[in-house]
Short mmCIF file of C-alpha atoms in Angstrom, two decimals:
data_model
loop_
_atom_site.label_atom_id
_atom_site.label_comp_id
_atom_site.label_asym_id
_atom_site.label_seq_id
_atom_site.Cartn_x
_atom_site.Cartn_y
_atom_site.Cartn_z
CA MET L 22 -13.12 8.70 20.98
CA ASP L 23 -13.00 5.68 23.30
CA ARG L 24 -12.72 1.99 22.48
CA GLN L 25 -16.28 1.17 23.57
CA HIS L 26 -17.86 3.72 21.22
CA VAL L 27 -15.64 2.60 18.33
CA PHE L 28 -16.42 -1.09 18.89
CA GLU L 29 -20.17 -0.52 19.23
CA THR L 30 -20.34 1.65 16.11
CA LEU L 31 -18.35 -0.83 14.02
CA GLY L 32 -19.99 -3.99 15.37
CA LEU L 33 -16.90 -5.42 17.05
CA SER L 34 -16.71 -7.43 20.27
CA ASP L 35 -14.11 -8.93 22.59
CA VAL L 36 -13.88 -12.04 20.36
CA ASN L 37 -14.48 -11.65 16.62
CA PRO L 38 -14.86 -14.10 13.72
CA GLY L 39 -12.16 -13.52 11.14
CA VAL L 40 -13.63 -15.36 8.14
CA PHE L 41 -16.24 -14.07 5.69
CA ALA L 42 -17.33 -16.22 2.75
CA GLY L 43 -20.52 -14.48 1.70
CA GLU L 44 -21.50 -14.97 5.34
CA TRP L 45 -19.62 -14.85 8.63
CA LEU L 46 -18.30 -18.26 9.66
CA GLU L 47 -18.30 -19.36 13.28
CA PRO L 48 -14.88 -19.01 14.99
CA ALA L 49 -12.94 -22.26 14.63
CA GLY L 50 -9.24 -21.43 14.36
CA GLU L 51 -6.78 -20.24 16.97
CA LEU L 52 -7.38 -16.81 18.47
CA ILE L 53 -5.08 -13.83 17.81
CA ASP L 54 -4.61 -11.24 20.53
CA VAL L 55 -4.83 -7.78 18.97
CA VAL L 56 -2.65 -5.48 21.06
CA ASN L 57 -2.81 -1.69 21.31
CA PRO L 58 0.80 -0.62 20.61
CA ALA L 59 0.30 2.60 22.59
CA THR L 60 -0.52 0.80 25.85
CA GLY L 61 0.33 -2.88 25.46
CA GLU L 62 -3.26 -3.80 26.31
CA VAL L 63 -5.24 -6.45 24.41
CA LEU L 64 -7.96 -4.70 22.41
CA ALA L 65 -9.78 -7.85 21.33
CA ARG L 66 -9.25 -11.35 20.00
CA VAL L 67 -9.81 -12.57 16.46
CA ALA L 68 -10.37 -16.13 15.25
CA GLN L 69 -8.06 -17.21 12.43
CA ALA L 70 -9.23 -19.11 9.37
CA THR L 71 -8.74 -22.85 9.38
CA PRO L 72 -7.77 -24.56 6.10
CA ASP L 73 -11.38 -25.71 5.68
CA GLN L 74 -12.64 -22.18 6.24
CA TYR L 75 -10.17 -20.75 3.72
CA GLU L 76 -11.59 -23.27 1.26
CA ARG L 77 -15.07 -21.89 1.95
CA VAL L 78 -13.84 -18.35 1.20
CA ALA L 79 -12.15 -19.45 -2.03
CA GLU L 80 -15.19 -21.41 -3.20
CA SER L 81 -17.42 -18.42 -2.48
CA ALA L 82 -15.10 -16.12 -4.44
CA VAL L 83 -15.04 -18.49 -7.42
CA GLU L 84 -18.80 -19.03 -7.44
CA THR L 85 -19.63 -15.34 -7.02
CA PHE L 86 -17.19 -14.41 -9.78
CA GLN L 87 -19.17 -16.43 -12.32
CA ARG L 88 -22.15 -14.12 -11.76
CA TRP L 89 -20.45 -10.86 -10.75
CA ARG L 90 -18.48 -10.69 -14.00
CA MET L 91 -21.75 -10.76 -15.97
CA LEU L 92 -23.01 -7.60 -14.28
CA PRO L 93 -22.22 -4.52 -16.42
CA ALA L 94 -19.25 -2.58 -15.10
CA PRO L 95 -21.27 0.60 -14.37
CA LYS L 96 -23.64 -1.51 -12.27
CA ARG L 97 -20.66 -2.92 -10.38
CA GLY L 98 -19.56 0.67 -9.89
CA GLU L 99 -22.84 1.46 -8.16
CA PHE L 100 -22.05 -1.06 -5.44
CA VAL L 101 -18.64 0.54 -4.97
CA ARG L 102 -20.36 3.93 -4.76
CA GLU L 103 -22.51 2.59 -1.93
CA LEU L 104 -19.41 1.22 -0.24
CA GLY L 105 -17.79 4.65 -0.38
CA ASN L 106 -20.87 6.27 1.12
CA ALA L 107 -20.98 3.68 3.92
CA LEU L 108 -17.32 4.34 4.69
CA ARG L 109 -18.06 8.08 4.84
CA GLU L 110 -20.68 7.48 7.53
CA LYS L 111 -18.17 5.70 9.78
CA ARG L 112 -14.99 7.50 8.77
CA ASP L 113 -14.10 8.86 12.20
CA GLU L 114 -14.71 5.58 14.03
CA LEU L 115 -12.72 3.60 11.44
CA GLY L 116 -9.92 6.15 11.70
CA ALA L 117 -9.91 5.76 15.48
CA LEU L 118 -9.76 1.96 15.10
CA VAL L 119 -6.73 2.28 12.81
CA THR L 120 -5.09 4.35 15.54
CA LEU L 121 -6.04 1.94 18.32
CA GLU L 122 -4.67 -1.17 16.65
CA MET L 123 -1.81 0.21 14.53
CA GLY L 124 -0.66 3.27 16.47
CA LYS L 125 -0.58 6.01 13.84
CA ILE L 126 -1.90 9.34 15.08
CA HIS L 127 -5.64 9.88 14.74
CA ALA L 128 -5.29 12.45 11.93
CA GLU L 129 -3.38 9.85 9.90
CA GLY L 130 -5.91 7.17 10.79
CA ILE L 131 -8.73 9.32 9.44
CA GLY L 132 -6.58 10.11 6.42
CA GLU L 133 -6.24 6.41 5.69
CA VAL L 134 -10.00 5.94 5.73
CA GLN L 135 -10.33 9.00 3.50
CA GLU L 136 -8.06 7.20 1.04
CA MET L 137 -10.59 4.38 0.90
CA ILE L 138 -13.38 6.85 0.23
CA ASP L 139 -11.34 8.58 -2.47
CA ILE L 140 -10.48 5.34 -4.28
CA CYS L 141 -14.16 4.34 -4.18
CA ASP L 142 -14.96 7.60 -6.00
CA PHE L 143 -12.16 6.92 -8.47
CA ALA L 144 -13.36 3.36 -9.10
CA VAL L 145 -16.94 4.50 -9.73
CA GLY L 146 -15.72 6.76 -12.53
CA LEU L 147 -13.43 4.03 -13.81
CA SER L 148 -16.36 1.65 -14.15
CA ARG L 149 -17.40 3.65 -17.23
CA GLN L 150 -13.87 3.98 -18.62
CA LEU L 151 -12.54 0.44 -19.08
CA TYR L 152 -11.42 1.37 -22.57
CA GLY L 153 -9.81 -0.78 -25.25
CA LEU L 154 -8.07 0.42 -28.40
CA THR L 155 -9.22 0.10 -32.00
CA MET L 156 -6.37 -0.63 -34.42
CA ALA L 157 -6.24 -0.34 -38.21
CA SER L 158 -6.09 -3.75 -39.85
CA GLU L 159 -3.83 -4.29 -42.86
CA ARG L 160 -6.45 -6.62 -44.30
CA PRO L 161 -9.41 -5.13 -46.23
CA GLU L 162 -12.88 -5.43 -44.74
CA HIS L 163 -11.47 -6.37 -41.33
CA ARG L 164 -11.84 -4.64 -37.98
CA MET L 165 -9.32 -5.13 -35.17
CA TYR L 166 -9.64 -4.02 -31.59
CA GLU L 167 -8.80 -5.00 -28.02
CA GLN L 168 -11.19 -5.60 -25.17
CA TRP L 169 -10.75 -6.26 -21.47
CA HIS L 170 -12.41 -9.06 -19.50
CA PRO L 171 -12.64 -9.77 -15.77
CA LEU L 172 -9.73 -11.85 -14.52
CA GLY L 173 -11.08 -13.87 -11.60
CA PRO L 174 -10.73 -14.00 -7.81
CA VAL L 175 -7.96 -11.66 -6.64
CA GLY L 176 -5.96 -12.29 -3.47
CA VAL L 177 -4.93 -9.29 -1.36
CA ILE L 178 -2.29 -9.65 1.36
CA SER L 179 -2.08 -6.35 3.24
CA ALA L 180 0.48 -5.07 5.75
CA PHE L 181 -0.02 -3.73 9.28
CA ASN L 182 0.99 -0.13 8.53
CA PHE L 183 -1.90 0.59 6.14
CA PRO L 184 -4.41 -1.96 7.37
CA VAL L 185 -7.30 -0.83 5.14
CA ALA L 186 -6.16 1.69 2.51
CA VAL L 187 -4.03 -0.70 0.46
CA TRP L 188 -6.84 -3.26 0.43
CA SER L 189 -9.15 -0.60 -0.98
CA TRP L 190 -6.69 0.30 -3.76
CA ASN L 191 -6.98 -3.29 -4.92
CA ALA L 192 -10.51 -4.22 -3.92
CA THR L 193 -12.44 -1.30 -5.39
CA ILE L 194 -10.60 -1.39 -8.71
CA ALA L 195 -10.79 -5.18 -8.95
CA ALA L 196 -14.52 -5.10 -8.11
CA VAL L 197 -15.46 -2.69 -10.88
CA CYS L 198 -13.29 -4.75 -13.23
CA GLY L 199 -15.53 -7.73 -12.43
CA ASP L 200 -13.29 -9.63 -10.02
CA THR L 201 -13.99 -10.98 -6.54
CA LEU L 202 -11.65 -10.64 -3.56
CA ILE L 203 -9.98 -12.80 -0.93
CA TRP L 204 -8.37 -10.59 1.73
CA LYS L 205 -5.67 -11.86 4.06
CA PRO L 206 -4.83 -8.92 6.38
CA SER L 207 -1.85 -8.64 8.70
CA GLU L 208 -2.35 -10.55 11.92
CA LEU L 209 -1.08 -7.41 13.72
CA SER L 210 -4.05 -5.33 12.52
CA PRO L 211 -7.04 -7.57 11.67
CA LEU L 212 -9.76 -5.61 13.50
CA THR L 213 -9.91 -2.89 10.87
CA ALA L 214 -10.18 -5.56 8.17
CA ILE L 215 -13.12 -7.12 10.00
CA ALA L 216 -14.79 -3.74 10.46
CA VAL L 217 -14.42 -2.84 6.77
CA THR L 218 -15.64 -6.28 5.69
CA LYS L 219 -18.71 -5.82 7.90
CA ILE L 220 -19.44 -2.53 6.14
CA ALA L 221 -18.95 -4.12 2.72
CA ALA L 222 -21.16 -7.06 3.72
CA GLU L 223 -23.97 -4.67 4.67
CA VAL L 224 -23.66 -2.95 1.28
CA MET L 225 -23.82 -6.27 -0.60
CA ASP L 226 -26.49 -7.88 1.60
CA GLY L 227 -29.47 -9.11 -0.41
CA SER L 228 -27.82 -8.37 -3.76
CA GLY L 229 -26.94 -11.96 -4.58
CA PHE L 230 -23.29 -10.94 -4.73
CA GLU L 231 -22.47 -11.27 -1.03
CA GLY L 232 -19.26 -13.17 -1.82
CA VAL L 233 -17.51 -10.34 -3.70
CA PHE L 234 -15.50 -9.20 -0.67
CA GLY L 235 -14.14 -12.27 1.14
CA LEU L 236 -11.93 -12.29 4.24
CA ALA L 237 -9.57 -14.85 5.77
CA VAL L 238 -7.65 -13.62 8.80
CA GLY L 239 -4.63 -15.67 9.70
CA ALA L 240 -0.89 -16.07 9.95
CA ARG L 241 1.59 -17.36 7.39
CA SER L 242 -0.25 -20.63 6.80
CA VAL L 243 -3.34 -18.79 5.50
CA GLY L 244 -1.17 -16.66 3.25
CA GLU L 245 0.44 -19.80 1.82
CA LEU L 246 -2.95 -21.27 0.98
CA LEU L 247 -3.85 -18.09 -0.89
CA VAL L 248 -0.53 -17.71 -2.70
CA ASN L 249 -0.56 -21.30 -3.91
CA ASP L 250 -4.23 -21.39 -4.94
CA ASP L 251 -4.58 -22.03 -8.68
CA ARG L 252 -8.07 -20.52 -8.58
CA VAL L 253 -6.56 -17.10 -7.76
CA PRO L 254 -4.99 -15.70 -10.96
CA LEU L 255 -3.64 -12.55 -9.26
CA VAL L 256 -2.14 -11.99 -5.83
CA SER L 257 -1.42 -8.45 -4.67
CA ALA L 258 0.93 -8.54 -1.68
CA THR L 259 2.28 -5.68 0.42
CA GLY L 260 5.09 -6.33 2.90
CA SER L 261 8.79 -6.89 3.28
CA ILE L 262 11.23 -7.74 0.50
CA ARG L 263 11.76 -11.11 2.18
CA MET L 264 8.04 -11.80 1.96
CA GLY L 265 7.96 -10.70 -1.69
CA LYS L 266 10.81 -13.05 -2.58
CA GLU L 267 8.64 -15.90 -1.33
CA VAL L 268 5.30 -14.78 -2.73
CA GLY L 269 6.58 -13.80 -6.20
CA PRO L 270 8.21 -17.13 -7.13
CA ALA L 271 5.34 -19.13 -5.61
CA VAL L 272 2.73 -17.31 -7.72
CA ALA L 273 4.96 -17.36 -10.81
CA GLY L 274 5.56 -21.08 -10.31
CA ARG L 275 1.89 -21.71 -11.07
CA LEU L 276 1.99 -19.09 -13.86
CA GLY L 277 -0.13 -16.64 -11.90
CA ARG L 278 0.29 -12.87 -11.72
CA SER L 279 1.47 -10.84 -8.78
CA ILE L 280 1.56 -7.20 -7.74
CA LEU L 281 4.31 -6.76 -5.17
CA GLU L 282 4.61 -3.62 -3.05
CA LEU L 283 7.71 -4.25 -0.97
CA GLY L 284 10.44 -2.27 0.78
CA GLY L 285 11.23 1.38 0.17
CA ASN L 286 14.62 2.85 1.16
CA ASN L 287 13.49 6.31 0.14
CA ALA L 288 15.62 9.41 -0.26
CA ILE L 289 15.27 13.18 -0.45
CA LEU L 290 18.00 15.15 -2.21
CA VAL L 291 18.48 18.69 -0.93
CA MET L 292 20.59 20.80 -3.26
CA GLU L 293 22.49 24.03 -2.64
CA ASP L 294 19.69 26.23 -4.00
CA ALA L 295 16.85 24.53 -2.09
CA ASP L 296 14.25 26.34 -0.01
CA LEU L 297 15.43 25.01 3.36
CA GLU L 298 12.28 25.97 5.23
CA LEU L 299 10.19 23.98 2.75
CA ALA L 300 12.66 21.08 2.88
CA THR L 301 12.62 21.01 6.68
CA ARG L 302 8.84 20.68 6.82
CA ALA L 303 8.79 18.00 4.13
CA VAL L 304 11.55 15.96 5.77
CA LEU L 305 9.80 16.16 9.13
CA PHE L 306 6.55 14.57 7.96
CA ALA L 307 8.18 12.10 5.58
CA ALA L 308 10.60 10.78 8.22
CA VAL L 309 8.51 11.05 11.39
CA GLY L 310 4.94 10.48 10.17
CA THR L 311 3.53 7.07 11.16
CA ALA L 312 6.68 6.71 13.33
CA GLY L 313 8.64 5.94 10.17
CA GLN L 314 6.45 2.92 9.39
CA ARG L 315 5.31 3.84 5.87
CA CYS L 316 6.75 2.14 2.83
CA THR L 317 7.27 5.69 1.53
CA SER L 318 8.84 6.99 4.76
CA LEU L 319 12.02 8.98 4.31
CA ARG L 320 15.08 6.91 5.25
CA ARG L 321 17.96 8.81 3.66
CA LEU L 322 18.52 12.58 3.55
CA ILE L 323 21.13 13.29 0.88
CA VAL L 324 22.17 16.90 1.34
CA HIS L 325 24.60 19.16 -0.49
CA ASP L 326 27.57 19.92 1.74
CA SER L 327 27.14 23.69 1.36
CA VAL L 328 23.74 23.66 3.12
CA ALA L 329 24.12 20.55 5.28
CA ASP L 330 24.99 22.34 8.53
CA ASP L 331 22.09 24.76 8.15
CA LEU L 332 19.51 22.09 7.26
CA LEU L 333 20.62 19.60 9.89
CA GLY L 334 20.56 22.34 12.52
CA ARG L 335 16.97 23.17 11.59
CA LEU L 336 15.98 19.51 11.67
CA VAL L 337 17.59 18.80 15.04
CA LYS L 338 15.75 21.77 16.52
CA ALA L 339 12.45 20.59 14.99
CA TYR L 340 12.95 16.95 16.07
CA GLU L 341 13.51 17.98 19.66
CA THR L 342 10.05 19.59 19.80
CA ILE L 343 8.07 16.68 18.31
CA PRO L 344 5.39 15.50 20.77
CA VAL L 345 5.67 11.71 21.11
CA GLY L 346 2.90 9.87 22.93
CA ASP L 347 -0.75 8.85 22.87
CA PRO L 348 -1.75 8.75 19.18
CA MET L 349 -5.34 9.65 20.07
CA ASP L 350 -4.18 12.96 21.58
CA PRO L 351 -4.62 15.65 18.87
CA ASN L 352 -1.39 17.30 20.03
CA THR L 353 0.71 14.18 19.37
CA LEU L 354 2.75 14.08 16.15
CA MET L 355 4.34 10.65 16.58
CA GLY L 356 2.79 7.56 18.11
CA PRO L 357 4.34 4.18 18.96
CA LEU L 358 5.98 1.51 16.89
CA VAL L 359 3.61 -1.34 16.16
CA HIS L 360 5.34 -4.15 18.10
CA PRO L 361 8.26 -4.80 20.46
CA ARG L 362 10.04 -6.46 17.52
CA ALA L 363 10.13 -3.03 15.86
CA ILE L 364 11.87 -1.61 18.92
CA ALA L 365 14.48 -4.36 18.66
CA ALA L 366 15.04 -3.45 14.99
CA TYR L 367 15.38 0.24 15.96
CA ARG L 368 18.05 -0.60 18.54
CA ALA L 369 19.90 -2.94 16.18
CA ALA L 370 20.04 -0.33 13.42
CA LEU L 371 21.49 2.30 15.76
CA GLU L 372 24.07 -0.14 17.09
CA ALA L 373 25.12 -0.99 13.53
CA ALA L 374 25.32 2.71 12.64
CA ASP L 375 27.57 3.35 15.62
CA GLU L 376 29.90 0.56 14.51
CA GLN L 377 29.94 2.00 10.98
CA GLY L 378 30.91 5.53 11.96
CA GLY L 379 27.48 7.08 12.39
CA LYS L 380 26.94 10.02 14.74
CA VAL L 381 23.57 10.50 16.46
CA LEU L 382 22.56 14.16 16.11
CA THR L 383 19.30 13.82 18.05
CA GLY L 384 17.15 11.06 19.52
CA GLY L 385 18.33 7.49 19.66
CA ARG L 386 16.56 6.30 22.81
CA VAL L 387 13.73 3.92 23.61
CA LEU L 388 11.24 5.68 25.91
CA GLU L 389 10.38 4.12 29.24
CA GLY L 390 6.86 3.17 30.27
CA ASP L 391 3.92 1.46 28.60
CA GLY L 392 3.74 1.22 24.83
CA ASN L 393 6.30 0.86 22.06
CA TYR L 394 7.68 4.40 22.05
CA VAL L 395 11.05 5.59 20.75
CA GLN L 396 12.60 8.95 20.00
CA PRO L 397 12.68 10.16 16.38
CA THR L 398 16.33 10.03 15.42
CA ILE L 399 18.78 11.63 13.02
CA VAL L 400 22.15 9.98 12.39
CA GLU L 401 24.85 11.54 10.22
CA ILE L 402 26.68 8.78 8.41
CA GLY L 403 28.88 8.11 5.39
CA LYS L 404 27.40 7.07 2.08
CA GLN L 405 29.29 3.77 2.08
CA ALA L 406 27.84 2.53 5.39
CA ASP L 407 26.15 -0.85 5.04
CA ILE L 408 23.24 0.12 7.29
CA VAL L 409 21.93 2.71 4.83
CA GLN L 410 21.36 -0.10 2.35
CA GLU L 411 18.66 -1.55 4.58
CA GLU L 412 15.13 -0.42 5.33
CA THR L 413 14.57 -0.04 9.07
CA PHE L 414 10.87 0.40 9.71
CA ALA L 415 11.38 3.04 12.38
CA PRO L 416 11.84 6.83 12.67
CA ILE L 417 15.57 6.83 11.91
CA LEU L 418 16.87 9.29 9.32
CA TRP L 419 20.32 8.76 7.81
CA ALA L 420 21.90 12.11 6.87
CA ILE L 421 24.48 11.83 4.08
CA ARG L 422 26.58 14.71 2.72
CA VAL L 423 27.38 14.99 -1.01
CA GLY L 424 29.26 17.45 -3.22
CA ASP L 425 27.05 17.78 -6.30
CA LEU L 426 23.91 16.60 -8.08
CA ASP L 427 25.52 13.67 -9.88
CA GLU L 428 26.88 12.30 -6.61
CA ALA L 429 23.49 12.82 -4.95
CA ILE L 430 21.68 10.86 -7.67
CA ALA L 431 24.27 8.09 -7.57
CA VAL L 432 23.89 7.76 -3.80
CA GLN L 433 20.11 7.73 -4.06
CA ASN L 434 20.11 5.05 -6.75
CA GLY L 435 22.82 3.01 -5.06
CA VAL L 436 20.43 0.84 -3.04
CA ARG L 437 18.43 -2.25 -3.92
CA GLN L 438 15.04 -0.61 -3.34
CA GLY L 439 13.31 1.87 -5.65
CA LEU L 440 9.98 3.15 -4.38
CA SER L 441 9.83 6.89 -3.67
CA SER L 442 12.25 9.78 -4.15
CA ALA L 443 12.31 13.56 -4.11
CA ILE L 444 14.57 16.52 -4.81
CA PHE L 445 14.48 20.01 -3.33
CA THR L 446 15.88 22.58 -5.73
CA ASP L 447 14.92 25.83 -7.45
CA SER L 448 16.89 24.81 -10.54
CA LEU L 449 14.85 23.76 -13.56
CA ARG L 450 17.84 21.90 -14.97
CA ALA L 451 18.51 20.00 -11.75
CA SER L 452 14.87 18.99 -11.31
CA GLU L 453 14.54 17.86 -14.93
CA ARG L 454 17.75 15.85 -14.72
CA PHE L 455 16.43 14.19 -11.58
CA LEU L 456 13.20 13.31 -13.39
CA SER L 457 14.91 12.07 -16.56
CA HIS L 458 16.25 8.61 -17.34
CA LEU L 459 19.58 9.87 -15.97
CA GLY L 460 18.02 10.63 -12.59
CA SER L 461 15.87 8.81 -10.06
CA ASP L 462 15.34 5.09 -10.68
CA CYS L 463 12.27 4.96 -8.42
CA GLY L 464 8.63 4.42 -9.29
CA ILE L 465 7.79 7.77 -7.64
CA ALA L 466 9.84 10.94 -8.17
CA ASN L 467 8.85 14.31 -6.71
CA VAL L 468 10.15 17.87 -6.84
CA ASN L 469 9.88 20.10 -3.76
CA ILE L 470 7.57 17.74 -1.87
CA GLY L 471 8.38 14.76 0.33
CA THR L 472 8.47 11.05 -0.38
CA SER L 473 5.21 10.08 1.38
CA GLY L 474 1.58 11.03 0.93
CA ALA L 475 0.86 9.69 -2.56
CA GLU L 476 -2.52 10.55 -4.10
CA ILE L 477 -4.79 7.80 -5.42
CA GLY L 478 -5.02 9.31 -8.91
CA GLY L 479 -1.52 8.16 -9.83
CA ALA L 480 -0.33 4.58 -10.13
CA PHE L 481 1.54 3.60 -6.96
CA GLY L 482 4.54 1.29 -6.90
CA GLY L 483 8.28 0.94 -7.29
CA GLU L 484 11.17 -0.71 -9.07
CA LYS L 485 14.06 -3.08 -8.24
CA GLU L 486 13.46 -4.95 -4.98
CA THR L 487 10.39 -2.83 -4.27
CA GLY L 488 8.60 -5.25 -6.56
CA GLY L 489 7.57 -3.47 -9.74
CA GLY L 490 3.79 -3.61 -9.31
CA ARG L 491 1.32 -0.75 -9.59
CA GLU L 492 -1.87 -0.10 -7.65
CA ALA L 493 -4.54 2.63 -7.38
CA GLY L 494 -4.86 5.19 -10.20
CA SER L 495 -3.82 5.80 -13.81
CA ASP L 496 -4.03 2.52 -15.78
CA ALA L 497 -3.26 0.23 -12.84
CA TRP L 498 -6.72 -1.29 -13.45
CA LYS L 499 -5.30 -3.30 -16.34
CA ALA L 500 -3.56 -5.66 -13.89
CA TYR L 501 -6.97 -6.88 -12.71
CA MET L 502 -8.26 -7.78 -16.18
CA ARG L 503 -7.23 -9.93 -19.13
CA ARG L 504 -6.63 -8.31 -22.49
CA GLN L 505 -8.08 -9.85 -25.64
CA THR L 506 -7.19 -8.79 -29.16
CA THR L 507 -10.09 -9.35 -31.55
CA THR L 508 -10.25 -9.29 -35.36
CA ILE L 509 -13.55 -9.41 -37.28
CA ASN L 510 -13.75 -10.21 -40.99
CA TRP L 511 -16.89 -8.57 -42.35
CA GLY L 512 -16.06 -9.27 -46.01
CA GLY L 513 -16.37 -12.29 -48.28
CA ASP L 514 -12.66 -12.97 -48.82
CA LEU L 515 -10.00 -14.41 -46.51
CA PRO L 516 -6.82 -12.37 -46.98
CA LEU L 517 -3.92 -13.40 -44.77
CA ALA L 518 -1.76 -11.06 -42.71
CA GLN L 519 1.67 -10.09 -44.03
CA GLY L 520 0.35 -10.72 -47.55
CA ILE L 521 0.87 -14.47 -47.30
CA SER L 522 -0.62 -16.55 -50.12
CA PHE L 523 -1.55 -20.08 -49.13
CA GLY L 524 -2.89 -22.56 -51.68
#
C-alpha cells in the first residue's frame, strides 16, 4: 500500500493543518517535518498550534461539554459506535499510515487500529453500564446511593509508539462518560492523529457536537498549555518517566487529576520447569516487536541457571533469523527505530553494558544505509549492573541468571518501574506466588504469556515510576467521571447519623 493511496484515502496532503476546534483552523504555527523512519524521507508537514489556536480548542471543548454532558450516555455511545464503524472502513489505510510514520511493521500497525475499533465496541457497551452503588442508610426512611457525573474536558498527551490506540483508550471512554477531548499527539507521529480526527469530525458533522474531539498538534509548549489549563480537570499523559515527573506535579499543583502511563522496565521470569519452546516464542515477540519501542516491551529476561544455557541458545538462534527491514514488507518482523536519537540511546546502552561486564550474545550493531535500523540484541549481564535499572527504548534484551524463584522475584521487583511482568512455569505454587502480594509488584502480571499485547478489556497501567494510572477496560472509566454520594430523606423526621441528638 503506497503513500499516495494512503494519503488520498485519509484526506492528507503535503502540508496539513494540525488544529481542530469543532472545525479545522488555518495553518498558522511553525511546520513540523514528519519523517518516515524506514527511509529518512519527509512524508508531509504539519502546522503546529499557536497559543491562540490552543485557546480556540480549549474554548470549543468547554462549550461543547456543557451540551454533550446533557445527552444521555447511551446516545453518546451511538456516536462512538459510528466512530468504530468509520475506523473499520479505513482500518488498512490507517494501519499503513501508522507504519509509514512510526515504523512498526504493517501487521502491528493494523493491530493498533484494531485496538481502536475494539475499544469503541467496549465503550458502546459501557455507555449503558455506568453503574453506581446503593447503600443501606442507618437512618430510617432514608435512601443513600452514589451516582457518577461527567467530569469535563479531558486532555490526552499521546506518545509516538502508539500514535492512535492510546488516544482511543481515553477518548472513547471519556466520550461516553460525557467528557470532551483535547488531544496533543507526539510531534514525531502527528499524521495519524490528524487522520483519526478527520474521521471523528465526519462522524460528528452536523450533530451539534463537533467539538467533542479536539486536536492541538505541537511541541512542548502546546503540552504545557494543556497541562496548566485549569479548565481541564484531567490530563492523561503517556511518555517517559521524566515527562511524567513534570506533568504530574504541574497538574496536581492546580488540584487537577492525572493518569500517567510512563516507563516500563519489564521482565519475564523463566523457571526450571518452564516450557522453553513457549518461552522462546513469547520472549521473541515481547522483546523484538515494535523494535522494542513498546512500554510493555521485554527488557529483562530473568532465567533460572539450570535452563539458562538452553534458553539463551534457542533465543540466539531465533534472533539471528529475524528479518529486519522495510516495515511494509509482510516478511519483515522488525522495522526501524523511530528517530536517530533512538539509535544514539541504543549505542549508549550497549557501551554502558560493556563497561559494566555485559557480554553481547547476538546483535549489537547499527545497520548501514537509509533508515534507523539496528540489530535486535541480547546481552548477558549481572543483576547488579546499573544499566538494567534503566529503560532503553530499543530492541536490547538483558539476560540475567538467578538461582531460585525468590531471587527471580527480587530481581524483577528491584527496579523503579512497575508496568508489566510475566513468569513461565508449570508449577501452580510458583505461579500463584508470583501473582500474590509476595510476587510481582507490577500493574500487569502474566503466566506463560509475554509482557506485551494487553487486551482492552482489562485496565491498563502500572505502579511505582510507571505512574499508577489505569486506562481502557474494567472500571478505568471512573477516572473520567466525578462520584457523588446522595442521601434522600423521604420521611417526616430528621434523624442524625451516628445517633447524634442536637437540641
